[in-house]
Coordinates of C-alpha atoms and ligand atoms in Angstrom, one line a residue:
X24 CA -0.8 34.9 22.7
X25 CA -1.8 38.3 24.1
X26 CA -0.5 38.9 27.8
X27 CA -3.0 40.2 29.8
X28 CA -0.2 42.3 31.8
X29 CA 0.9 43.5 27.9
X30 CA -0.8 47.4 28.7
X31 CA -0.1 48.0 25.1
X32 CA -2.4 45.7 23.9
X33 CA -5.9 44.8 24.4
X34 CA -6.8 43.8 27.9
X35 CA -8.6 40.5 27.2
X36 CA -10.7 40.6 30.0
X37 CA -12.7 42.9 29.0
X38 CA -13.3 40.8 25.5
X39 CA -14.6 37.7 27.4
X40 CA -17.6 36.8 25.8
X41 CA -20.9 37.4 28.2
X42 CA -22.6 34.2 28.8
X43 CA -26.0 34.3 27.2
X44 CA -24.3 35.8 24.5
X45 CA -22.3 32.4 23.9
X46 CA -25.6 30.0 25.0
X47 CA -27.3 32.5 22.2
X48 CA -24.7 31.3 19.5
X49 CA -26.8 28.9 17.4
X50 CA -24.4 26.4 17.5
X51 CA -23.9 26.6 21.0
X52 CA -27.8 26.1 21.3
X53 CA -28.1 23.4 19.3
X54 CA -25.6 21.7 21.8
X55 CA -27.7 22.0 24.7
X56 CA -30.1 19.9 23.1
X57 CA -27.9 17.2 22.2
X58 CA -25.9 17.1 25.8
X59 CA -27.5 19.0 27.8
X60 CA -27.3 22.3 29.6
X61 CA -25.0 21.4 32.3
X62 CA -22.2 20.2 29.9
X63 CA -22.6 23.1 27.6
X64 CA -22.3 25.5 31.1
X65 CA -19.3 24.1 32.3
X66 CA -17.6 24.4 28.3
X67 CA -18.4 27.8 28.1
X68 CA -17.3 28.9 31.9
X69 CA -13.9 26.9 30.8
X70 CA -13.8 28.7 27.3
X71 CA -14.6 31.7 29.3
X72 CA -11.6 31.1 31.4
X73 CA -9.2 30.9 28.8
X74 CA -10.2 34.3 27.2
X75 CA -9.4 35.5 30.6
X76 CA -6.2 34.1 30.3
X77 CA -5.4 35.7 27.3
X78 CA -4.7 32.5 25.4
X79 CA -8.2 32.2 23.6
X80 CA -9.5 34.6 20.8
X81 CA -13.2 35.7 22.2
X82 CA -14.5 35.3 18.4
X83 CA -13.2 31.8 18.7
X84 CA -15.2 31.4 21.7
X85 CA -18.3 29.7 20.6
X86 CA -16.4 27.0 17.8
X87 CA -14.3 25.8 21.4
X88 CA -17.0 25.2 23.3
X89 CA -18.7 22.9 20.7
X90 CA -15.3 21.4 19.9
X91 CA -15.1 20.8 23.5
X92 CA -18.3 18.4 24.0
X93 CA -18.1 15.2 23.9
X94 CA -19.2 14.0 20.6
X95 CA -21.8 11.5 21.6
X96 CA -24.5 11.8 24.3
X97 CA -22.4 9.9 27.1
X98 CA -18.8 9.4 28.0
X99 CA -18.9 6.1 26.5
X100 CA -17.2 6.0 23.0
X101 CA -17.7 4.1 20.2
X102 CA -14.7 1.9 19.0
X103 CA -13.8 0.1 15.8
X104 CA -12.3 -3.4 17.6
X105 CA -9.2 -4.0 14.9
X106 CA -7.7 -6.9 17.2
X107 CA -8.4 -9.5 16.4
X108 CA -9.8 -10.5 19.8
X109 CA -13.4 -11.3 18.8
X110 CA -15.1 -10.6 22.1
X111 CA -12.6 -8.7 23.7
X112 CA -13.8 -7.9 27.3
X113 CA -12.5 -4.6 28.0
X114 CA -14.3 -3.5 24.6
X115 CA -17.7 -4.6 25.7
X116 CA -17.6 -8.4 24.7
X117 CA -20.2 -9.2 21.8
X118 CA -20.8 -6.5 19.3
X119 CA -24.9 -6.3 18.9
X120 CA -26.0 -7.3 15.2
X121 CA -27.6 -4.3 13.3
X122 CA -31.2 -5.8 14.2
X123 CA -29.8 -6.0 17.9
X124 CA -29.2 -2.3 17.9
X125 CA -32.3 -1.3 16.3
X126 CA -34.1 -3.3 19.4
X127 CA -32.6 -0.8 21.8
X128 CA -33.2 1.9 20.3
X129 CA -36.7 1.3 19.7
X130 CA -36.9 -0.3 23.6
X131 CA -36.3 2.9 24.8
X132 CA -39.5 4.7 24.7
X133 CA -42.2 2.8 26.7
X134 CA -42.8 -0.8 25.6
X135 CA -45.4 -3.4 25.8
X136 CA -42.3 -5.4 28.0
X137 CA -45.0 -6.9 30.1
X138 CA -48.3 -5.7 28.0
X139 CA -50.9 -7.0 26.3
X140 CA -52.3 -4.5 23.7
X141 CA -54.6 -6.8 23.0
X142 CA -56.5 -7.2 26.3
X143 CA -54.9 -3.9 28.2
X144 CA -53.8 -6.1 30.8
X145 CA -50.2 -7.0 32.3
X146 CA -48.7 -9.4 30.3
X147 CA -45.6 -11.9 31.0
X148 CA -43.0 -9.8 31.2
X149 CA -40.2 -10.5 28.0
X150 CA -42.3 -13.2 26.7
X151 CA -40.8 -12.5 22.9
X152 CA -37.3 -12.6 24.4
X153 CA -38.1 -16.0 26.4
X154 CA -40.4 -17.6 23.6
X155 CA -37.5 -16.8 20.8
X156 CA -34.8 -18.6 23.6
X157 CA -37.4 -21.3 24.1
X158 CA -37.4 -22.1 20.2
X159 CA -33.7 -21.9 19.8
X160 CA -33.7 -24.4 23.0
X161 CA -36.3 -27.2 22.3
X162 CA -35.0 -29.7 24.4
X163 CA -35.2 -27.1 27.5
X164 CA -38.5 -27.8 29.4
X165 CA -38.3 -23.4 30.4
X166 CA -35.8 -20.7 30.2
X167 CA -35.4 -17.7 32.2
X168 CA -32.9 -14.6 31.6
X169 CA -30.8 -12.6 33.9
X170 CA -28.5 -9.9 34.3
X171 CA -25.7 -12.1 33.4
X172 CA -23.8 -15.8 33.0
X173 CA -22.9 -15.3 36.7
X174 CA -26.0 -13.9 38.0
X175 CA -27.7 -17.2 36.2
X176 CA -25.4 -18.9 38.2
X177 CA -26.0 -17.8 41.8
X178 CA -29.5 -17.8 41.1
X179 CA -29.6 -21.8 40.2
X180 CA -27.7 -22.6 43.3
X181 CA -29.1 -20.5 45.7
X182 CA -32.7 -21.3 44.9
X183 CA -31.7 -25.4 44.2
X184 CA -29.8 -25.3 47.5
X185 CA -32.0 -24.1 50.3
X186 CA -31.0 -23.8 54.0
X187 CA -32.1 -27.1 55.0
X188 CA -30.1 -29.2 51.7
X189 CA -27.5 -26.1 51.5
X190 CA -24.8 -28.3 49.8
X191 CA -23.5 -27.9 45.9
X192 CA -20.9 -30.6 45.2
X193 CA -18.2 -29.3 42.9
X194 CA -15.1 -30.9 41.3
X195 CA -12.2 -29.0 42.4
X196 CA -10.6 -28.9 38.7
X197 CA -13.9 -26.2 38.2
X198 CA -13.5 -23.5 40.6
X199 CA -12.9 -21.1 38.5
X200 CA -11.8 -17.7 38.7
X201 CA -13.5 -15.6 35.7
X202 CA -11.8 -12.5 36.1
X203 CA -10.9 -9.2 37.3
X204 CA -10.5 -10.8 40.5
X205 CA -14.7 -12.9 40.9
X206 CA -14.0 -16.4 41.5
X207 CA -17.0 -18.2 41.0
X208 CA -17.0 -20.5 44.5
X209 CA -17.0 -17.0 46.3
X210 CA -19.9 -16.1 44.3
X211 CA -21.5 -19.2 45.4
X212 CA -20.8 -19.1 48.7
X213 CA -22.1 -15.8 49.3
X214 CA -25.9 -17.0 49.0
X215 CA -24.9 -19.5 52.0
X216 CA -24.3 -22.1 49.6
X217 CA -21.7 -24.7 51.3
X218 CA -19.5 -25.6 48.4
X219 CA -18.6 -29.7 48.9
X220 CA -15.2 -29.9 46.7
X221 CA -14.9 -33.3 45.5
X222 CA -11.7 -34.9 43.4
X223 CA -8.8 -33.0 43.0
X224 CA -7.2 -30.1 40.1
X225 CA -6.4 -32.7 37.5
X226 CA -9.0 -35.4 38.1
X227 CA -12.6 -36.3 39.8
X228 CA -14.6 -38.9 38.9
X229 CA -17.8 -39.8 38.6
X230 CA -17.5 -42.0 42.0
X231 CA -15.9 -38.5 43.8
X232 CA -19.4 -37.2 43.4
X233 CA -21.9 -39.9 44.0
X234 CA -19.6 -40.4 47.5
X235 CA -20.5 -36.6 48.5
X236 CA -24.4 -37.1 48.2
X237 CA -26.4 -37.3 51.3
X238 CA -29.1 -35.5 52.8
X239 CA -27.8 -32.0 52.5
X240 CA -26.9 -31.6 48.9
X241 CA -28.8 -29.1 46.6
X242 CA -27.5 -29.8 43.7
X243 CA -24.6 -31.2 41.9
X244 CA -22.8 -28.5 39.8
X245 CA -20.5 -28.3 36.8
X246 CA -18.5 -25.2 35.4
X247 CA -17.1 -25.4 32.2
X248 CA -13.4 -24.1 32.6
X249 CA -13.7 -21.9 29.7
X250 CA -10.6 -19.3 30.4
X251 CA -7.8 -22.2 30.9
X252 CA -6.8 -25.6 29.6
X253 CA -5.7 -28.7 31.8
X254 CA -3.4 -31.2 30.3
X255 CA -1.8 -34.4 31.2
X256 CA -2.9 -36.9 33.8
X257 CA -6.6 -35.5 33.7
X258 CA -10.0 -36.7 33.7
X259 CA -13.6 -34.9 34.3
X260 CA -16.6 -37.0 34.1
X261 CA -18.8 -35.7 30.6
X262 CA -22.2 -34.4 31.7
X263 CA -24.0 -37.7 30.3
X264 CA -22.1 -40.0 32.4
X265 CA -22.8 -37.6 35.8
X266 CA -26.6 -37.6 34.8
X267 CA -26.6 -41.0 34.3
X268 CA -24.7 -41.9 37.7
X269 CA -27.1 -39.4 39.6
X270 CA -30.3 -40.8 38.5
X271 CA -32.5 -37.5 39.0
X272 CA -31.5 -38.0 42.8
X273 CA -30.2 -34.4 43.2
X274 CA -30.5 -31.6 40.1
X275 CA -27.6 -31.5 37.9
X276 CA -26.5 -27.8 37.0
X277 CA -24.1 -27.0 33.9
X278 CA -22.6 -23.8 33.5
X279 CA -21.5 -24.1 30.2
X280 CA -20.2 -20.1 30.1
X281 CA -19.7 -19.4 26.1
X282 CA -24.0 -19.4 25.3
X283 CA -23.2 -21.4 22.2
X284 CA -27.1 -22.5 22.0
X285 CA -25.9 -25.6 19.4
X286 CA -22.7 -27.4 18.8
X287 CA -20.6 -25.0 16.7
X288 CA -18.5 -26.5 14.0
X289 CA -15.4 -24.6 14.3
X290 CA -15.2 -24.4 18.0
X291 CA -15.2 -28.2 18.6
X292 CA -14.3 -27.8 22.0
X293 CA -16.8 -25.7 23.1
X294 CA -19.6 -27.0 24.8
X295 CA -23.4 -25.8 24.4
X296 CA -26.6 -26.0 25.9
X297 CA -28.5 -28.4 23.8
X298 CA -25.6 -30.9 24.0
X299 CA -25.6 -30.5 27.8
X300 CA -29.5 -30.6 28.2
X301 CA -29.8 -34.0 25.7
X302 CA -26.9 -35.4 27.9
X303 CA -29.4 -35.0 30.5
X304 CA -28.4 -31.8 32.3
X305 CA -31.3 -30.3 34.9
X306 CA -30.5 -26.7 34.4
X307 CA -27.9 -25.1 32.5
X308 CA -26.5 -21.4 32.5
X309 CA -24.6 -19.3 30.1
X310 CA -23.4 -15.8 29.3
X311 CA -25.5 -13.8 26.4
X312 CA -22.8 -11.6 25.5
X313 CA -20.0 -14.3 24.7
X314 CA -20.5 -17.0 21.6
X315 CA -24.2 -16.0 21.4
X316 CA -22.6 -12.6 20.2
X317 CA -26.1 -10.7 22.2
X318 CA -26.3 -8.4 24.9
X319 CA -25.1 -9.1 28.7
X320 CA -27.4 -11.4 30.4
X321 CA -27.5 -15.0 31.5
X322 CA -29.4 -17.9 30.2
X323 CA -31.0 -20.6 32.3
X324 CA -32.5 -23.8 30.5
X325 CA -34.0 -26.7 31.4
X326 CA -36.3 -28.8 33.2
X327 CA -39.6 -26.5 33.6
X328 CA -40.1 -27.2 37.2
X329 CA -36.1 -25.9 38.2
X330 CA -37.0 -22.7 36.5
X331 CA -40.0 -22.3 37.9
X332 CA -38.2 -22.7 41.5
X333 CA -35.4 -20.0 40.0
X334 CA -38.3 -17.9 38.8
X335 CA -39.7 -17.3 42.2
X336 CA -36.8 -16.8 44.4
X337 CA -36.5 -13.5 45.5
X338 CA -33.1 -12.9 44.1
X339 CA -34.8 -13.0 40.9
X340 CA -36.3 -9.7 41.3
X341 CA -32.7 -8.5 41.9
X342 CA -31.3 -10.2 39.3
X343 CA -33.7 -9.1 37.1
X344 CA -33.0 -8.4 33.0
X345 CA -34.0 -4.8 32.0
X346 CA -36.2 -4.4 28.8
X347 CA -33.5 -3.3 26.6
X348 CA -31.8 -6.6 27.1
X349 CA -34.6 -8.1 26.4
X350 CA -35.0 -6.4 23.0
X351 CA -31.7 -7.0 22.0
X352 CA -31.7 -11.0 22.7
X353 CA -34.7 -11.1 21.1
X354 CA -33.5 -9.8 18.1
X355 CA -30.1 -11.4 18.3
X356 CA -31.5 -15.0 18.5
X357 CA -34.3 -14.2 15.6
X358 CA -32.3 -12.2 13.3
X359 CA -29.3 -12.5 10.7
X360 CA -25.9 -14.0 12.1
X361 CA -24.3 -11.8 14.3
X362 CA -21.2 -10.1 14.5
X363 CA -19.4 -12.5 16.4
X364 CA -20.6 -15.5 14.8
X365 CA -19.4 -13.5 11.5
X366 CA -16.2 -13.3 12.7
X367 CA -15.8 -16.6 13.7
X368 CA -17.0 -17.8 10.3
X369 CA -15.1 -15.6 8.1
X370 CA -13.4 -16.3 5.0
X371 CA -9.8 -16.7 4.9
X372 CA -9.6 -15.0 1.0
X373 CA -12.2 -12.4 1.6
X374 CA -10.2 -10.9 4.6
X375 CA -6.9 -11.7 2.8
X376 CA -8.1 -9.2 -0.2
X377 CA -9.6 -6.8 1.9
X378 CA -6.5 -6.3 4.4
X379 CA -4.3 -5.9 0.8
X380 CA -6.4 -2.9 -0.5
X381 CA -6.2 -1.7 3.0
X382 CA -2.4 -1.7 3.4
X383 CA -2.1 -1.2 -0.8
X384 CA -4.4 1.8 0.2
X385 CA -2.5 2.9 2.6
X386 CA 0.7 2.2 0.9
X387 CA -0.4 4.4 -1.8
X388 CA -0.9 7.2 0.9
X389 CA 2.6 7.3 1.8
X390 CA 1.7 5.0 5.0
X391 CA 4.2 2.2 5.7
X392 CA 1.9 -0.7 5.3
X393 CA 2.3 -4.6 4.8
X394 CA 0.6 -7.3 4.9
X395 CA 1.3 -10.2 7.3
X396 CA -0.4 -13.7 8.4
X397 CA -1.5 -13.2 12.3
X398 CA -3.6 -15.3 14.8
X399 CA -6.7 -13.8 15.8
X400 CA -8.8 -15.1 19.2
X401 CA -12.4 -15.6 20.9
X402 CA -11.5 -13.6 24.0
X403 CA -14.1 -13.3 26.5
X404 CA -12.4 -15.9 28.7
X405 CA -13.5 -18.6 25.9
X406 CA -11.8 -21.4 24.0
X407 CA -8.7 -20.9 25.7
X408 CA -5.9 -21.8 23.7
X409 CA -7.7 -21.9 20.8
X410 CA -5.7 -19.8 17.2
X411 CA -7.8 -18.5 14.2
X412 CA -5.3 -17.9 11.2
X413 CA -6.3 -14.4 10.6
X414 CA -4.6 -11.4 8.3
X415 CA -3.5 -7.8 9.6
X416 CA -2.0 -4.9 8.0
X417 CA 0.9 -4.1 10.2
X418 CA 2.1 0.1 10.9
X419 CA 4.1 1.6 12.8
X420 CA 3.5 1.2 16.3
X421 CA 3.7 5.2 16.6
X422 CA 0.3 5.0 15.1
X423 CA -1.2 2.8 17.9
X424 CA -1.8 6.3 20.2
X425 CA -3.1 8.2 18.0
X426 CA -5.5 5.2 16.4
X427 CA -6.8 4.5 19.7
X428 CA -7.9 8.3 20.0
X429 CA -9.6 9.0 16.6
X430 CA -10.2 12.4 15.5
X431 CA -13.3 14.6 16.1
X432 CA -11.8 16.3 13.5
X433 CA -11.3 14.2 11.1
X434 CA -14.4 12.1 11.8
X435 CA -13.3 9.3 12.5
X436 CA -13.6 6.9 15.5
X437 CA -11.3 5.5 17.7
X438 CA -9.4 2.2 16.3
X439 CA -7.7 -0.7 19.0
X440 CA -5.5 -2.7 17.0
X441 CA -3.0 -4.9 18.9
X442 CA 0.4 -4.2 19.4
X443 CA 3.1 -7.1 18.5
X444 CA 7.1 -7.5 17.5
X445 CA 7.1 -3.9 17.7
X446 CA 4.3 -3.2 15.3
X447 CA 0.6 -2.1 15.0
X448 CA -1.8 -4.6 13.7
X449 CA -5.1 -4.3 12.3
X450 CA -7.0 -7.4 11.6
X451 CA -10.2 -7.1 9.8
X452 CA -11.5 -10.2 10.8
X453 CA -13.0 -8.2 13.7
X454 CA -14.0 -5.1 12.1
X455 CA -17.6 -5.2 9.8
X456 CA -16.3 -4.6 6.2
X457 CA -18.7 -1.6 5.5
X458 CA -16.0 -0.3 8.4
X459 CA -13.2 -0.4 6.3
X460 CA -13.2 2.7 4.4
X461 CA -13.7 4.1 8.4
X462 CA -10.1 2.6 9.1
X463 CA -8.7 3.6 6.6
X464 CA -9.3 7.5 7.2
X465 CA -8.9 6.5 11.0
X466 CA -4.8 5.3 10.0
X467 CA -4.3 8.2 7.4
X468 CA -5.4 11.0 10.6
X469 CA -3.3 9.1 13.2
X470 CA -0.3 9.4 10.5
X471 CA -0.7 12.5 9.8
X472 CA -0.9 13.3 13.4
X473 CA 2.3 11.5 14.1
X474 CA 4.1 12.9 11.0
X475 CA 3.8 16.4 13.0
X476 CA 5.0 14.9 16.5
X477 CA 7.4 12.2 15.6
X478 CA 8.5 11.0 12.3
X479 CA 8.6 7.2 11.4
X480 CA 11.6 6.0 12.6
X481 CA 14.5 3.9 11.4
X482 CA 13.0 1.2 14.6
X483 CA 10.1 0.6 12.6
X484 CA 11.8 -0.1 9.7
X485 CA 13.8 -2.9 11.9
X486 CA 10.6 -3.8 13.5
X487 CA 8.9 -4.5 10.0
X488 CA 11.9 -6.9 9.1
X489 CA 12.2 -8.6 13.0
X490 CA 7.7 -9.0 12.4
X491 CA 8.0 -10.3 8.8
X492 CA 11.4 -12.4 9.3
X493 CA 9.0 -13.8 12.1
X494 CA 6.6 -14.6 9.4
X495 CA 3.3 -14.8 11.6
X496 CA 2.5 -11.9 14.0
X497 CA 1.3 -14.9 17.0
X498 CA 0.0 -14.9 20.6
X499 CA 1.4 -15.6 23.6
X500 CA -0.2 -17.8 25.6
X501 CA -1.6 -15.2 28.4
X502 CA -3.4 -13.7 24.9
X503 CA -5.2 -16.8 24.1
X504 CA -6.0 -17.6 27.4
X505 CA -7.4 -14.1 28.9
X506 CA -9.7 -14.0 31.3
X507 CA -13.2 -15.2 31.1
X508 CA -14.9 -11.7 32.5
Ligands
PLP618 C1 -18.2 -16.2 31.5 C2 -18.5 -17.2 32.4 C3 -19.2 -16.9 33.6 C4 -19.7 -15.5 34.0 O1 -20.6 -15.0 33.0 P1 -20.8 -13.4 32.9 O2 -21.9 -13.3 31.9 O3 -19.6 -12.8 32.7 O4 -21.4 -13.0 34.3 C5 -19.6 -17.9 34.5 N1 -19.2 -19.2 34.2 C6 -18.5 -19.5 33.1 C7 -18.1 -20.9 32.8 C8 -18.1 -18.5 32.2 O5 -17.4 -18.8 31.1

């Protein structure tokens, strides 16, 4: 480092590198188209700053303030999910299939969202979007989407229960808090709503809500309690039994929170829209960015004149679904399976084999790798409880930093694995298998960035035995149960 005070060296001041000299550098230039001219100001007055210092050659100038940028065109980053946690909230929830992403992308130049090329005149606005839902959902007499499960929601009830019937009757074993601190009865009764709590935490019946009815209720509602499990002395009355018991006297809402459109096979427990509407649900919401595996919005289903009612309250124009999402459910509900649904399906052998080439790979790199059986999850808040025997490579845990950082330098994105016994896991069964190669290079950069720093330690080594003398890498219960948003 030269010292600016040094007087027998070169004051570095006087080397600081003019400013439209830098913005002139060709790769500096190229920058301001990709960020903008802003970002690549404020890079070059800091690179600037440090010449002045003396602790940054001026010929090395320009290379820091492109190194500097942020590598994509906003802050947010994106992430190889190695954790097993198939929607895993504070990752984004659902991954968007390829055909998802291509949506977007072509969504973001002017559309005919609510055009008709064909007449040059307005057109319903996401009719592919609705139409494609409408197909997946033949026993629903409409659908509608929104910005999300919970604005679906707060929509039903507050246009189902008007000022002058202002009631919802709600079993007290479903108010729910989804997360991050949103309980859904506070969502509910900030329209005005008056929740009427019937039963109690472990058990309502079918007689607690009849006995609530009267000249005030809206709408009878049920929320599936998809972030927490109840057992013991319970009972909850299924959604065909309610319907039949109500008679049509008052609409019958089901939030059924995952967006699983169908029963699912290997989520037995998790309920789904067409099993609610045949058991004679009125309306029923969901999430598009949980078991659907699409982007964040919220589905609404069911008997055409409901939605209607929905459709022309004036919270729908707030609540309303921008064209991207529209795009991107479109293509998520008429294209191949999507990630999540992927990852729930996977085979046990394929990710076997591919997590031993990975660890073998890595292994062979001088990495310490192994193999272990782990338990992968939903997430998202959904099928609480529920384990998927999954396979991980387990590392160091010295690696997990650096992992969840990637390297502009090395190309390579950031990787979350999931820390357990002391060790980094990677499971596969979350990560698309053209990614592999991608992880790979991601754990060879974070070890070589570690090898510098700190050493593998003797720990690990005692960590690998304490994880593999445990056998399977599991979950505790707070893990399979996380929070729903
Ligand atoms: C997830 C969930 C919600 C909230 O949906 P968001 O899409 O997160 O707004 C509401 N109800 C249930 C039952 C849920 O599982």
């Amino acid at each position: 480092m030269v010292a600016a005070a040094d007087s027998s060296g070169p004051d570095p001041r006087r080397g600081v590198p003019r400013t439209d000299a830098l913005l002139a550098d060709p790769a500096v230039a190229a920058e301001v188209a990709r960020v903008g001219r802003d970002r690549v100001h404020a890079a070059v007055r800091a690179a600037q700053e440090r010449v002045r210092r003396g602790d940054l050659a001026p010929t090395a100038a320009a290379a820091v303030v492109v190194a500097s940028l942020p590598a994509g065109p906003s802050s947010s980053t994106p992430v190889l999910n190695a954790s097993g946690t198939i929607l895993h909230t504070n990752l984004g929830r659902a991954v968007l299939s390829d055909a998802a992403r291509r949506a977007v992308q072509d969504a973001g130049g002017a559309t005919d969202v609510e055009y008709d090329l064909a007449t040059g005149r307005r057109a319903r606005r996401g009719r592919g979007a609705l139409a494609a839902l409408a197909g997946a959902l033949p026993d629903a007499g409409d659908v509608l989407v929104v910005n999300n499960g919970a604005a679906a929601l707060l929509l039903a009830v507050a246009a189902l229960c008007p000022p002058e019937r202002p009631e919802v009757v709600w079993s007290r074993g479903q108010l729910v808090e989804i997360g991050d601190g949103f309980r859904l009865p506070e969502l509910v009764a900030s329209t005005g709503v008056v929740i009427r709590e019937v039963g109690t935490t472990n058990r309502t019946t079918v007689a607690d809500h009849l006995a609530a009815l009267g000249d005030r209720t809206g709408a009878v509602l049920v929320v599936h309690p998809s972030n927490f499990v109840v057992s013991g002395f319970t009972s909850t009355p299924g959604t065909g039994e309610l319907a039949t018991a109500l008679a049509g006297r008052v609409p019958l809402v089901v939030d059924v929170g995952s967006g699983l459109l169908a029963p699912f096979p290997l989520l037995p427990d998790e309920p789904d829209a067409t099993t609610a509407l045949r058991a004679g649900a009125d309306l029923v919401t969901a999430s598009g960015d949980k078991l659907l595996g699409g982007p964040q919005c919220g589905l609404v289903a069911g008997r055409r004149d409901l939605v209607d009612r929905l459709r022309r309250h004036p919270l729908a124009r707030a609540l309303r679904v921008d064209k991207l999402t529209l795009a991107a459910l479109e293509a998520t509900l008429a294209g191949p399976p999507t990630p999540t649904a992927r990852a729930l399906a996977i085979d046990l052998d394929d990710l076997h084999r591919r997590t031993s080439r990975l660890a073998g790979e890595l292994a062979g790199r001088g990495v310490e790798a192994t193999v272990l059986p782990t338990v992968a999850v939903v997430g998202g808040g959904g099928a609480p409880g529920v384990e998927l025997a999954s396979w991980a490579v387990t590392l160091p845990v010295a690696l997990a930093g650096p992992l969840r950082l990637g390297s502009r330098a090395a190309g390579v994105p950031p990787v979350v694995g999931r820390v357990a016994a002391g060790r980094l896991l990677v499971d596969l069964r979350t990560v698309d298998p053209d990614d592999d190669t991608t992880v790979r290079r991601a754990v060879e950069a974070a070890a070589a960035a570690v090898s510098v720093a700190a050493p593998a330690t003797a720990t690990d080594a005692a960590a690998t035995a304490a994880a593999a003398s445990a056998r399977v890498a599991g979950r505790t219960a707070a893990e399979t149960t996380a929070e729903v948003g």
